[in-house]
Structure formats: C-alpha cells, structure tokens
XYZ file of C-alpha atoms in Angstrom:
663
model
C 17.103 -15.396 -27.077
C 14.289 -16.230 -24.649
C 11.279 -14.111 -23.725
C 9.823 -14.822 -20.265
C 6.459 -13.563 -19.016
C 6.382 -12.163 -15.506
C 4.681 -9.678 -13.218
C 5.715 -6.668 -11.176
C 5.623 -7.563 -7.451
C 5.648 -4.063 -5.998
C 3.098 -2.249 -3.835
C 1.106 -0.656 -6.640
C -2.468 -1.334 -7.760
C -1.441 -1.861 -11.387
C 0.540 -5.134 -10.960
C 1.930 -4.944 -14.471
C 2.561 -7.844 -16.789
C 6.088 -7.684 -18.155
C 8.277 -9.479 -20.676
C 11.914 -10.218 -19.852
C 14.359 -10.922 -22.668
C 17.114 -13.366 -21.687
C 20.361 -13.912 -23.592
C 22.985 -16.418 -22.451
C 21.320 -16.733 -19.059
C 21.250 -12.967 -18.410
C 18.220 -10.705 -18.404
C 19.000 -7.974 -20.919
C 15.656 -6.252 -21.474
C 12.333 -5.726 -19.731
C 9.221 -4.100 -21.129
C 5.540 -3.910 -20.344
C 3.432 -6.591 -21.960
C 1.526 -4.999 -24.883
C -1.019 -7.831 -24.854
C -2.123 -7.245 -21.272
C -5.329 -5.148 -21.279
C -4.318 -3.079 -18.256
C -0.540 -2.801 -18.693
C -0.861 -2.026 -22.418
C 2.899 -2.241 -22.960
C 3.955 0.427 -20.448
C 5.860 0.245 -17.177
C 6.397 3.186 -14.809
C 9.420 5.456 -14.411
C 10.492 3.350 -11.420
C 10.088 -0.173 -12.768
C 11.701 0.804 -16.058
C 14.940 0.534 -14.058
C 14.120 -2.812 -12.438
C 16.646 -4.900 -14.378
C 19.337 -2.349 -13.595
C 18.284 -2.634 -9.960
C 18.685 -6.432 -9.932
C 22.279 -6.003 -11.118
C 23.201 -3.102 -8.823
C 26.598 -3.050 -7.152
C 25.114 -2.760 -3.670
C 22.950 -5.874 -4.040
C 23.255 -8.269 -1.085
C 24.411 -11.590 -2.543
C 25.562 -13.675 0.439
C 24.585 -14.327 4.065
C 26.147 -11.848 6.475
C 26.874 -11.745 10.216
C 27.219 -8.516 12.165
C 30.758 -7.688 13.322
C 30.358 -4.115 14.585
C 27.916 -2.274 16.838
C 24.242 -2.429 15.917
C 23.561 0.264 13.373
C 27.128 0.352 12.066
C 26.396 -1.753 8.995
C 29.572 -3.766 9.594
C 29.284 -7.405 8.517
C 31.278 -10.428 7.483
C 30.316 -12.939 4.847
C 29.301 -16.356 6.130
C 27.934 -19.521 4.556
C 24.278 -20.467 4.473
C 25.127 -23.389 6.741
C 26.606 -21.034 9.315
C 23.642 -18.675 9.050
C 21.092 -21.471 9.470
C 23.065 -22.932 12.393
C 23.099 -19.651 14.297
C 19.470 -18.850 13.518
C 18.304 -22.323 14.549
C 20.095 -22.149 17.879
C 18.858 -18.651 18.660
C 15.240 -19.363 17.708
C 15.140 -22.545 19.806
C 16.698 -20.699 22.730
C 14.150 -17.875 22.514
C 11.220 -20.289 22.299
C 12.522 -22.297 25.255
C 13.220 -19.277 27.459
C 10.518 -16.805 26.454
C 7.948 -18.705 24.394
C 7.245 -18.491 20.688
C 5.344 -15.224 21.013
C 8.657 -13.476 21.693
C 9.295 -13.872 17.928
C 7.848 -11.194 15.643
C 7.740 -12.112 11.913
C 7.686 -8.574 10.507
C 6.450 -8.937 6.927
C 5.943 -5.879 4.711
C 4.703 -4.928 1.279
C 8.034 -5.223 -0.541
C 6.357 -7.955 -2.557
C 2.619 -8.467 -3.001
C 3.126 -12.024 -4.157
C 0.939 -14.860 -2.936
C 4.020 -17.106 -2.683
C 6.945 -14.841 -1.834
C 5.163 -11.839 -0.351
C 2.540 -10.413 1.935
C -0.637 -11.397 0.088
C -0.098 -15.061 0.905
C 1.518 -14.249 4.292
C 4.730 -15.973 3.239
C 6.342 -18.128 5.911
C 3.324 -18.221 8.228
C 3.191 -22.016 8.394
C 6.781 -22.049 9.664
C 6.010 -19.409 12.268
C 2.934 -21.299 13.426
C 5.038 -24.383 14.173
C 7.242 -22.196 16.381
C 4.219 -20.510 17.983
C 5.402 -17.051 16.925
C 3.285 -13.937 17.305
C 0.995 -13.050 14.429
C 1.619 -9.866 12.470
C -1.093 -7.356 11.529
C 0.017 -5.732 8.283
C -1.931 -2.517 8.743
C 0.467 -0.061 7.143
C -1.229 0.266 3.787
C -5.018 0.239 3.514
C -6.581 -1.260 6.621
C -8.568 1.766 7.827
C -10.162 2.400 4.451
C -10.819 -1.282 3.913
C -12.591 -1.480 7.251
C -14.698 1.577 6.439
C -15.750 0.266 3.056
C -16.596 -3.083 4.595
C -18.924 -1.442 7.098
C -20.833 0.144 4.212
C -20.600 -2.418 1.405
C -19.609 -5.628 3.191
C -16.278 -5.694 1.336
C -13.446 -3.326 0.394
C -13.851 -4.494 -3.204
C -15.671 -2.299 -5.672
C -15.875 -1.394 -9.313
C -13.563 -2.587 -12.072
C -11.206 0.352 -12.788
C -11.336 -0.485 -16.495
C -14.968 0.661 -16.423
C -13.846 4.263 -15.838
C -13.914 4.361 -19.630
C -17.719 4.350 -19.322
C -17.975 6.979 -16.578
C -19.377 10.459 -17.165
C -18.106 12.047 -13.943
C -14.818 10.881 -12.404
C -13.747 11.929 -8.900
C -10.073 11.235 -8.186
C -10.356 11.529 -4.432
C -7.095 11.618 -2.489
C -5.204 9.801 -5.225
C -2.328 10.895 -7.456
C -2.996 8.505 -10.319
C -0.134 9.616 -12.563
C 2.389 8.821 -9.828
C 0.910 5.867 -7.943
C -0.890 3.839 -10.612
C -0.699 5.557 -13.965
C -2.269 2.767 -16.034
C -5.712 3.832 -14.827
C -5.188 7.143 -16.606
C -5.673 5.482 -19.983
C -9.173 4.428 -18.978
C -9.848 7.887 -17.570
C -8.780 9.321 -20.918
C -11.131 6.912 -22.666
C -13.911 8.199 -20.415
C -12.954 11.770 -21.219
C -13.168 11.013 -24.920
C -16.773 10.012 -24.210
C -17.513 13.237 -22.375
C -16.415 12.525 -18.781
C -15.556 15.424 -16.470
C -12.545 14.707 -14.213
C -12.181 16.263 -10.761
C -9.153 15.867 -8.487
C -9.880 16.238 -4.772
C -6.522 16.511 -3.031
C -4.768 18.783 -0.510
C -1.910 19.019 -3.034
C -2.144 20.175 -6.633
C -0.392 17.067 -7.900
C 0.610 16.210 -11.457
C -2.729 14.384 -11.647
C -4.599 17.487 -10.482
C -2.795 19.466 -13.188
C -4.296 17.166 -15.801
C -7.801 17.098 -14.317
C -10.583 19.413 -15.453
C -10.958 20.701 -11.931
C -9.044 20.589 -8.640
C -10.539 20.994 -5.156
C -7.871 21.637 -2.527
C -9.402 19.963 0.498
C -8.127 20.380 4.049
C -6.540 17.053 5.113
C -8.867 14.690 6.948
C -12.144 16.450 6.098
C -13.184 14.258 3.151
C -16.273 12.851 4.873
C -17.633 16.380 5.323
C -17.257 17.049 1.605
C -19.043 13.783 0.808
C -21.971 14.763 3.052
C -22.163 18.249 1.560
C -22.250 16.843 -1.979
C -25.112 14.581 -0.948
C -26.853 17.629 0.499
C -26.964 19.058 -3.010
C -28.237 15.742 -4.368
C -31.104 15.856 -1.862
C -31.829 19.491 -2.679
C -32.092 18.507 -6.330
C -34.251 15.481 -5.517
C -32.099 13.205 -7.710
C -31.446 10.438 -5.186
C -32.291 7.014 -6.633
C -35.372 6.125 -4.600
C -35.746 2.686 -6.143
C -32.148 1.720 -5.367
C -32.446 3.158 -1.868
C -35.621 1.187 -1.231
C -34.421 -2.136 -2.629
C -30.709 -2.195 -1.812
C -29.890 -0.045 1.249
C -30.622 0.227 4.965
C -30.438 3.131 7.397
C -31.434 5.726 4.804
C -33.860 7.696 6.981
C -31.319 8.421 9.723
C -28.529 9.000 7.210
C -30.566 11.752 5.555
C -30.533 13.544 8.890
C -26.758 13.140 9.047
C -26.391 14.586 5.547
C -28.447 17.623 6.500
C -26.001 18.445 9.315
C -23.428 19.488 6.725
C -24.861 22.051 4.292
C -22.523 23.495 1.694
C -21.632 26.636 3.656
C -20.677 24.698 6.785
C -18.676 22.219 4.710
C -16.788 25.089 3.106
C -15.656 26.281 6.537
C -14.461 22.809 7.548
C -12.893 21.637 4.269
C -11.403 24.925 3.092
C -13.070 24.490 -0.330
C -15.117 27.489 -1.560
C -18.859 26.970 -1.167
C -19.487 27.651 -4.845
C -17.047 24.893 -5.815
C -18.753 22.395 -3.514
C -22.164 23.340 -4.857
C -20.987 23.122 -8.460
C -19.575 19.628 -7.956
C -22.706 18.632 -6.053
C -24.802 19.658 -9.040
C -22.643 17.568 -11.345
C -22.957 14.597 -8.998
C -26.715 15.052 -8.763
C -27.238 15.014 -12.517
C -24.477 12.794 -13.918
C -24.715 9.030 -14.238
C -22.588 7.072 -14.014
C -20.183 8.677 -11.550
C -16.968 6.842 -10.626
C -14.940 7.592 -7.509
C -11.303 6.542 -7.297
C -10.124 6.712 -3.677
C -6.804 5.205 -2.631
C -4.688 4.783 0.480
C -3.647 8.370 1.179
C -7.200 9.431 1.953
C -7.453 7.130 4.996
C -4.173 7.833 6.791
C -5.607 10.016 9.528
C -7.650 9.677 12.709
C -10.970 9.476 10.845
C -9.691 7.550 7.830
C -12.016 4.583 8.115
C -15.058 6.788 8.527
C -14.001 8.869 5.512
C -14.154 5.824 3.227
C -17.303 4.580 4.933
C -19.072 7.833 4.113
C -17.655 8.238 0.610
C -18.849 4.685 -0.121
C -22.371 5.844 0.731
C -22.448 8.260 -2.223
C -23.223 5.682 -4.955
C -25.779 4.142 -2.622
C -27.704 7.421 -2.681
C -27.228 8.174 -6.374
C -27.754 4.573 -7.477
C -24.456 4.548 -9.345
C -23.819 0.952 -8.309
C -26.495 -0.175 -10.765
C -24.473 1.272 -13.690
C -21.232 -0.056 -15.202
C -18.774 2.818 -14.770
C -20.373 3.866 -11.496
C -19.379 3.303 -7.871
C -16.164 3.414 -5.846
C -12.824 1.856 -6.764
C -10.538 1.446 -3.727
C -9.125 -2.047 -4.097
C -10.057 -5.052 -6.198
C -8.388 -7.506 -3.790
C -11.765 -8.474 -2.353
C -12.667 -9.972 -5.721
C -9.760 -12.437 -5.406
C -10.857 -15.719 -3.844
C -7.758 -17.866 -3.400
C -7.580 -20.623 -0.799
C -4.941 -19.114 1.512
C -4.246 -21.794 4.114
C -1.803 -20.468 6.704
C -2.332 -23.623 8.748
C -3.333 -22.043 12.028
C -4.010 -25.595 13.200
C -0.233 -25.912 13.590
C -0.342 -23.495 16.519
C -0.202 -25.287 19.870
C -2.275 -22.468 21.393
C -3.668 -19.067 20.387
C -1.033 -16.364 20.062
C -1.038 -12.587 20.239
C -1.075 -10.282 17.219
C 1.456 -7.472 16.947
C 0.731 -4.440 14.785
C 3.112 -3.377 12.035
C 2.972 0.361 12.702
C 3.242 -0.170 16.473
C 6.808 -1.434 16.170
C 8.118 1.444 18.280
C 5.925 0.618 21.284
C 5.607 -3.169 20.920
C 9.224 -4.109 20.201
C 10.152 -4.093 23.888
C 8.357 -7.408 24.452
C 10.098 -9.088 21.496
C 13.314 -11.138 21.561
C 13.543 -11.940 17.837
C 12.546 -9.529 15.083
C 12.500 -11.212 11.666
C 12.134 -8.596 8.934
C 11.246 -9.514 5.364
C 9.746 -7.476 2.564
C 9.995 -4.466 4.867
C 12.256 -1.576 5.800
C 10.735 -0.216 9.017
C 13.458 2.373 9.596
C 12.444 3.902 6.285
C 8.703 3.271 6.301
C 7.256 3.043 9.814
C 6.124 5.815 12.131
C 8.187 7.061 15.104
C 11.493 5.918 13.621
C 13.573 7.435 16.412
C 12.036 5.105 18.989
C 12.359 2.153 16.602
C 16.052 2.905 16.134
C 16.570 2.882 19.887
C 14.776 -0.457 20.173
C 16.854 -2.059 17.420
C 20.013 -1.241 19.378
C 19.068 -3.654 22.169
C 21.722 -6.329 22.588
C 19.136 -8.856 23.768
C 17.174 -8.494 20.505
C 18.082 -11.020 17.812
C 17.321 -9.392 14.456
C 17.286 -11.239 11.147
C 16.658 -9.361 7.911
C 15.950 -10.993 4.555
C 16.875 -8.315 2.028
C 18.148 -7.392 -1.402
C 19.923 -4.137 -0.458
C 21.705 -2.602 2.576
C 18.824 -0.552 3.967
C 18.864 1.337 7.266
C 17.100 -1.649 8.814
C 19.784 -4.048 7.560
C 22.390 -1.999 9.437
C 20.848 -3.185 12.725
C 20.624 -6.872 11.815
C 22.534 -9.667 13.524
C 22.117 -11.913 10.496
C 21.308 -10.797 6.935
C 19.961 -13.321 4.428
C 20.179 -12.524 0.693
C 16.771 -12.444 -0.984
C 15.945 -13.084 -4.612
C 14.328 -10.472 -6.823
C 11.314 -10.959 -9.053
C 13.204 -12.114 -12.145
C 14.753 -14.919 -10.078
C 11.805 -16.735 -8.495
C 8.270 -17.926 -9.188
C 5.221 -16.122 -7.844
C 1.478 -15.696 -8.268
C -0.041 -12.217 -8.332
C -3.407 -10.488 -8.451
C -3.528 -6.727 -8.833
C -5.460 -4.643 -6.344
C -6.285 -2.267 -9.191
C -7.587 -4.705 -11.806
C -9.175 -8.147 -12.186
C -6.301 -10.181 -13.654
C -4.230 -12.988 -12.185
C -0.596 -13.064 -13.258
C 2.099 -15.707 -13.120
C 5.712 -14.709 -12.656
C 8.050 -17.268 -14.204
C 11.684 -16.961 -13.085
C 13.709 -15.612 -15.995
C 17.230 -16.132 -14.637
C 19.048 -17.955 -11.861
C 19.278 -16.186 -8.493
C 22.137 -13.720 -8.130
C 24.937 -14.877 -5.849
C 23.537 -17.120 -3.125
C 20.171 -15.385 -2.869
C 17.173 -17.555 -2.004
C 13.470 -16.954 -2.411
C 11.301 -16.460 0.664
C 9.673 -19.863 0.266
C 12.993 -21.645 -0.201
C 14.541 -19.879 2.789
C 11.776 -21.146 5.074
C 11.922 -24.644 3.582
C 15.648 -24.849 4.296
C 15.316 -23.388 7.781
C 12.520 -25.824 8.640
C 14.680 -28.733 7.526
C 17.692 -27.381 9.427
C 15.633 -27.157 12.609
C 14.413 -30.730 12.225
C 10.774 -29.865 11.589
C 8.743 -32.654 10.025
C 5.360 -31.060 9.220
C 4.894 -31.955 5.518
C 3.219 -28.664 4.512
C 6.386 -26.749 5.415
C 8.092 -28.306 2.410
C 5.454 -27.738 -0.263
C 7.039 -26.543 -3.486
C 6.131 -23.242 -5.107
C 4.070 -25.048 -7.715
C 2.248 -27.061 -5.041
C 1.504 -23.897 -3.101
C 0.085 -22.313 -6.247
C -2.153 -25.292 -6.938
C -3.488 -24.982 -3.387
C -4.221 -21.273 -3.840
C -6.172 -21.930 -7.037
C -8.220 -24.746 -5.491
C -10.825 -22.649 -3.661
C -13.605 -23.661 -6.046
C -14.837 -20.083 -6.348
C -16.612 -19.405 -9.661
C -14.245 -16.520 -10.420
C -11.393 -19.050 -10.706
C -13.164 -21.714 -12.740
C -10.969 -22.804 -15.625
C -7.917 -20.939 -14.329
C -5.176 -23.484 -13.751
C -1.473 -23.249 -13.040
C -0.688 -24.740 -16.445
C -2.812 -22.098 -18.125
C -1.218 -19.269 -16.156
C 2.292 -20.506 -16.936
C 1.441 -20.726 -20.609
C -0.489 -17.461 -21.003
C 1.152 -15.334 -18.275
C -2.100 -13.713 -17.167
C -5.816 -14.489 -17.087
C -8.802 -12.299 -16.238
C -10.907 -13.716 -13.442
C -14.417 -14.771 -14.352
C -16.234 -11.481 -13.907
C -18.513 -9.870 -16.491
C -17.303 -7.146 -18.810
C -18.475 -4.543 -17.957
C -18.793 -5.348 -14.262
C -21.382 -3.801 -11.928
C -20.598 -5.747 -8.727
C -23.449 -4.495 -6.514
C -26.209 -3.863 -9.022
C -28.324 -6.586 -7.407
C -27.149 -6.387 -3.797
C -24.216 -6.324 -1.401
C -22.205 -8.967 0.503
C -23.632 -7.889 3.861
C -25.837 -10.011 6.144
C -28.933 -8.188 4.877
C -27.734 -8.022 1.277
C -28.016 -4.227 1.485
C -25.637 -1.278 1.595
C -25.412 -0.008 5.175
C -25.382 3.756 5.584
C -23.379 5.182 8.496
C -25.473 5.393 11.669
C -26.192 8.715 13.402
C -23.081 10.693 14.407
C -20.827 8.131 12.711
C -20.344 9.802 9.330
C -17.407 12.108 10.212
C -14.470 11.802 12.609
C -12.297 14.939 12.646
C -8.550 14.461 12.129
C -6.147 14.869 15.037
C -4.861 17.994 13.290
C -8.279 19.680 13.490
C -6.804 21.481 16.473
C -3.279 22.491 17.424
C -0.453 24.790 16.433
C 1.899 24.532 13.525
C 1.429 23.206 10.002
C -0.329 20.033 8.866
C 2.186 17.688 7.233
C 1.290 15.370 4.368
C 3.803 12.736 3.222
C 2.674 11.731 -0.285
C 4.191 9.085 -2.521
C 7.310 10.120 -4.413
C 7.303 9.905 -8.193
C 10.718 8.207 -8.344
C 10.493 5.744 -5.430
C 7.932 3.103 -4.481
C 7.795 3.273 -0.710
C 11.546 2.828 -0.024
C 12.155 0.573 -3.033
C 14.467 2.232 -5.595
C 15.483 4.890 -3.048
C 19.108 3.746 -3.418
C 19.049 3.748 -7.243
C 21.600 6.381 -8.330
C 19.637 7.633 -11.346
C 16.325 7.845 -9.525
C 18.017 9.584 -6.609
C 19.511 12.078 -9.063
C 16.088 12.772 -10.533
C 14.522 13.159 -7.092
C 17.197 15.668 -6.021
C 17.399 16.664 -2.352
C 14.347 16.290 -0.084
C 11.885 19.152 -0.357
C 8.980 20.473 1.651
C 6.201 22.303 -0.210
C 5.222 25.494 1.637
C 2.463 27.934 0.748
C 3.713 31.522 0.199
C 1.638 32.760 3.162
C 3.316 30.310 5.551
C 6.755 30.954 4.075
C 6.422 34.709 4.545
C 5.183 34.307 8.110
C 8.328 32.332 8.945
C 10.779 34.342 6.874
C 11.561 31.359 4.635
C 13.046 31.618 1.163
C 12.879 29.255 -1.786
C 15.576 26.572 -1.615
C 16.379 27.267 2.033
C 17.162 24.213 4.141
C 14.927 23.821 7.177
C 14.318 21.520 10.087
C 10.842 20.015 9.853
C 10.170 19.112 13.454
C 7.768 18.389 16.274
C 8.039 16.719 19.671
C 8.631 13.327 18.040
C 11.662 14.205 15.951
C 12.848 16.035 12.878
C 14.097 15.713 9.312
C 15.769 18.132 6.934
C 14.350 19.401 3.662
C 14.701 22.282 1.238
C 11.820 24.747 1.061
C 9.845 24.866 -2.178
C 7.479 27.819 -1.989
C 4.369 27.010 -3.983
C 0.622 27.464 -4.076
C 0.364 23.711 -4.795
C -0.475 23.416 -1.095
C -2.927 25.610 0.772
C -1.929 27.837 3.645
C -1.555 25.765 6.801
C -0.481 22.622 4.923
C 3.014 21.428 3.984
C 4.018 18.326 2.039
C 7.200 16.268 1.855
C 7.295 12.973 -0.082
C 7.918 9.665 1.661
C 10.267 6.878 0.618
C 13.826 8.088 1.194
C 16.323 6.002 3.100
C 17.266 7.994 6.206
C 20.979 7.219 5.843
C 20.968 8.605 2.304
C 19.134 11.763 3.379
C 20.483 15.021 4.845
C 20.573 14.764 8.601
C 19.871 11.023 8.562
C 16.085 11.231 8.760
C 12.932 11.180 6.668
C 9.331 12.331 7.312
C 8.496 9.312 9.462
C 10.628 10.840 12.217
C 7.782 13.298 12.879
C 4.892 10.865 12.374
C 3.283 9.831 15.651
C 2.500 6.189 16.370
C -1.253 6.661 16.297
C -4.170 4.551 15.012
C -6.998 5.611 12.781
C -10.569 4.979 13.869
C -10.848 1.600 12.117
C -8.618 -1.312 11.181
C -5.745 -0.037 13.323
C -4.668 1.983 10.285
C -1.768 4.440 10.679
C -1.998 8.241 10.622
C 0.820 9.343 8.319
C -1.062 12.456 7.126
C -2.313 13.603 10.526
C 0.612 15.342 12.190
C 1.545 18.949 12.864
C 5.066 20.287 12.432
C 6.980 23.520 12.477
C 9.690 24.705 10.080
C 12.880 26.287 11.354
C 15.786 27.484 9.168
C 19.059 25.735 9.774
C 22.632 25.896 8.546
C 22.623 22.130 8.115
C 24.560 20.466 5.274
C-alpha cells in the first residue's frame, strides 16, 4: 500500500492537499490531508467523488476522429500517430494559408496547475513558435482583479486564515459553504472570539443561513452599499486619520463621493432597508478588525470592476489594513511570485489577443480552435451563437478532454487528457498562501497524456527544434521556483516532493499593507470623482434579473456528468419570489422557459423568498445535452464586458418566465 500526496487542481480558492492510497497500481482511496493547515482533512462534496470520476465509464481514453456531422458526437478511435499526423498537416496548412493568428488556443480553468493548467498558461511556448493568437482568460475574476489593482496596486489581499482574528466579517457576494468551504472553519474560529458575520448576497444561500445577518442586495449595486456604509463611518467620525494621511491618496475628493450616497438613497438603489444599512455601518465604524470576503460573483456585471475598487476602499478609510484580520480577501494569487516564462521571444511578430468570453463574436476569424481545460458550450456566454460557429466546416477543432462534453461533440479530433492522479503539477491556492506539489499516484488511464506531454510530442512530430519546447515537468517546475522572490526562499522542488506542501514565506499573522501598498506612490488610491459606482445593465429594462450562481454539486461544468451528483442536483430549477410567481401565474415545480432575445433554457420553478422580488436565480454548471431542452443559463447570457478587465457579465441579464409543456 502506497500513500501519495497530491493537490486538487480545480477552480476553487481552497486548492486542497489530498492523500491518495494506491494498491496494486490502482488508486483506491482519497482523503483530505489532515496535516495541511487549510484543508484540515476535509474535501468537498464534489471532490469526494474524484477517484470515482477518474474511473468513470464515459472517460475518454483514446484519440478520436469525427465520423459524423459536427455536433453529432460520432467518432472513431485512431492512434496517437494518426492524430498527430492529421493535426500537424492541418496546423501547417492553416499557418501557411491564413497565418498563425488564425489559431486560437482556448485554455480554460479546468485545471489551475502551473504545469498542466491555466496558471502557467500551459502550451504557450508551442503556440508562440506557430505564431498563434494569444488568449485572454477573462472568464473568472478579471474585472474584480482590475478594480482591486486600481485601488491597492494588486488583486492580492489578506490571508484568509486571519479571519480567525476578525471581529466583523462581511461575506460579500460569496457563498462560502458551496464555493470554498474551508474558509468557514476560520470564520467559526473568529466567531468563537466574538466576530459578527454578515452575508451580503442577492440570494439567501446556505452561507447566509448560517450567518448572523443577511442583507439581500439588488444585483450590481454593491458599490452603493459600500459608499453608504462609509457615510456612517464619517458620521461617526471613526475614520483612521493617521492611516489616511500616511497611506492613501485622493481622500478629499473621495469623501465628496461618499457623501453622494447617504443611507436613505442607498436603500432605494440597493433594495436593503435603511435601518439595516445604518446598523451595519455602525458596526463597521466601531469594530476593528473588519474582514471582507468578496469573490468572483460580485464582479460579473457591467460595473463589476468598480464594485471591487470601491469595496477595497473601505479598509483604507477604517484603517483595517494595519490590523491582522482586517482588509479584503479576494484572491491570494498576487502573493505568488513564480517565474512564468511563456517565451514571447519565440514569436516572429506581435500577435492579437482573443478574449475567452467573446468566443461567439470572435470565432468567425479563426480557422483552428484548440480547446483544453475548457467546455465553452457549457460555460461561455451566448452559447447559441457559439454552437452555430462550431458547425463551420472550415473550422478545424481539436479538444483535449477527459469526458464527452457538449464541446467535444463538435471536435474534429479529440485527444485524451490525463486527470490529476495521473500527472505531475505545481499548485498555489488563490484562497491561501501554500504551494502544493501533485505527485502522480497512478499511470494514465488508457492512452491519455498530460497537457505538457501532448505539446512535447506534437512539437517533435512537427519537427520543431526549440529546446524549451521539450523541457520536462520537473525542469519546468525548477524554472517556476527560480524567481528569487523572498517568498520562495528555501522552497525547492525536492522539498515540495517530500513534504507535499509548503507555506510561502509570509508572516503569521499577515498584514500585507500595514506599511504601504504596491502602487507607484506606495499609497492606496481612492476612486476619483464619479468613478465609485457604475450601475449594472439591468438597472433599467423589463423582466426579471437573472443570477447564475455556483451549484453545490458541480464545479463549473466539472462533475456535471457524474451520475450521483446529477441525482443529488435533480432537475434544473429557477428560484422565483412569491410576488413574481403570482404575477405570472406560476406554481411550485412547474416547468418554464427562461428566455430573452438571446435564447432560452428550461427549469422547474421553486417559489421561495430566498430571492427578492424582481430577481430569479438558476445555478450554472450543467451540460446542455444532459439538461431538459438542451440548454443551460448561458443561453440567455449576453456577450457583454464589464467596465474593467474585459470581465464577463453573467449576473447582469434580464429574462422572462413562460410556462411550457416541455418534457
């Protein structure tokens, strides 16, 4: 019996350390690592089924070539040699006839690995040799990251473990118990020390149920609430004048911006009662340290970047950044300082950048779409237009995948991809300060190859000679760790392979901006005049505002084909407030079309006061082909950018509900 240390690769801030038990070459057990300070021995309801998932009957194990019409999912098994032959010929032909920029390497968040996944931009050296277009992976957190950077100089913030020291905790637009439940243990530690926990969310989620207080905010109005809370702080005269004087800029004009949004006006805009805003403002004014946890859902609307920019100003006014347990926690990725060398010098000339969530509108100019770590027909906005584009006969589509997703059905060539127990990778959580090494526990299933090995073999098959294209996984890891940043001092590959995980060299507790900020001036930058609130697109218009939150049983579209998790999820639902249900004559359990000009999907009505009147919610993550009517919520999500970072607007769409006799 062998026990192998590894790490969860999925798009979750917790990046758990796990232990895989291997008997006779087969992984027979997986559990959370009890020695890891953040994982603390627990995995989530999804990843608890990961080993089962690696051994699923619908796993793709061999290269495949399309034999039927695009979208039919009809394939024949071929050899790797045949697959590489056809791919090599087609790629060379496309480069010769249309230029390398006609190739779109469409990399997603299926793995957050620095070797096999999106964090290290896997395969980019290969694509640079071909001169392929660059890919802007904006689907997750780009708007919020851009907003935080404008205020703090970085998206990075407080160490989530320090929530144990907080006295007031604002869970702002985040459903911790579904999308990163390990933080809850530190919140509970804070509670044991007297912390008051407030959930600010348009939905009364399972996290809101466990909070001391829930404020049901109107989607996209978070910046207004932040300004109103600061209004109360100013009324109370509890702003930290010393911190403001020594560590911020733009305070005088920002005060004027704050005063534009008194509590009563904010109540009208946000839908939160004025007394609730004032009460929370009083707590904020008189409670140090205050911690704010804001995650990706809060920034998926037209003003998403500005929302995070303004929320990030709160601890600048209250001085919470000077206290361990105070500040904003959005992502810890900015504290990771690897040497990621994508070798842009291999490009013969500058190339364009295509945007992940603009696949519907930008695909027309592409001749090869290479999808890996992504399932755009399940995860990207305006899926109806994407589906039409994928049907083009002049589009050569290659998909590296583990399972037969909707996107796979449109591929010309499918390449079998390894899963996390079958390859090496280096990870760093975006919700903690630990590096983790994933040692392969078993041999790859079937003929599956890792991402790095696939590109090494393809480079060799195409006769490429650039030495860096053939670096081994261990060599790539050594390069990543060689940045010389103080946070990595003493952290070597040998140490990671031996210990499984290592905390980066940051103090415990960690107050990252107590003495200044990584901005040119070294100061926090308050939003300039008239730049503290951008209304959502849904501020006007008819119909109901749709939110598409994370599902409890799926992680994006990963696990959405797992039979047990599908059984637990039941049929798709749409949460509808009783007022809106009565106005439309809807009954509980009734199947409806959720539709707008962009498209539609089917869901069963769940009448509940968990959403406010005017708001409906239907979880994301389902595979369209496994859903009633063949669609999911992305069919009604417009291809629209937020105000910063080209972030998407998944929670900024209006829909209508119409009863149907659909199966």
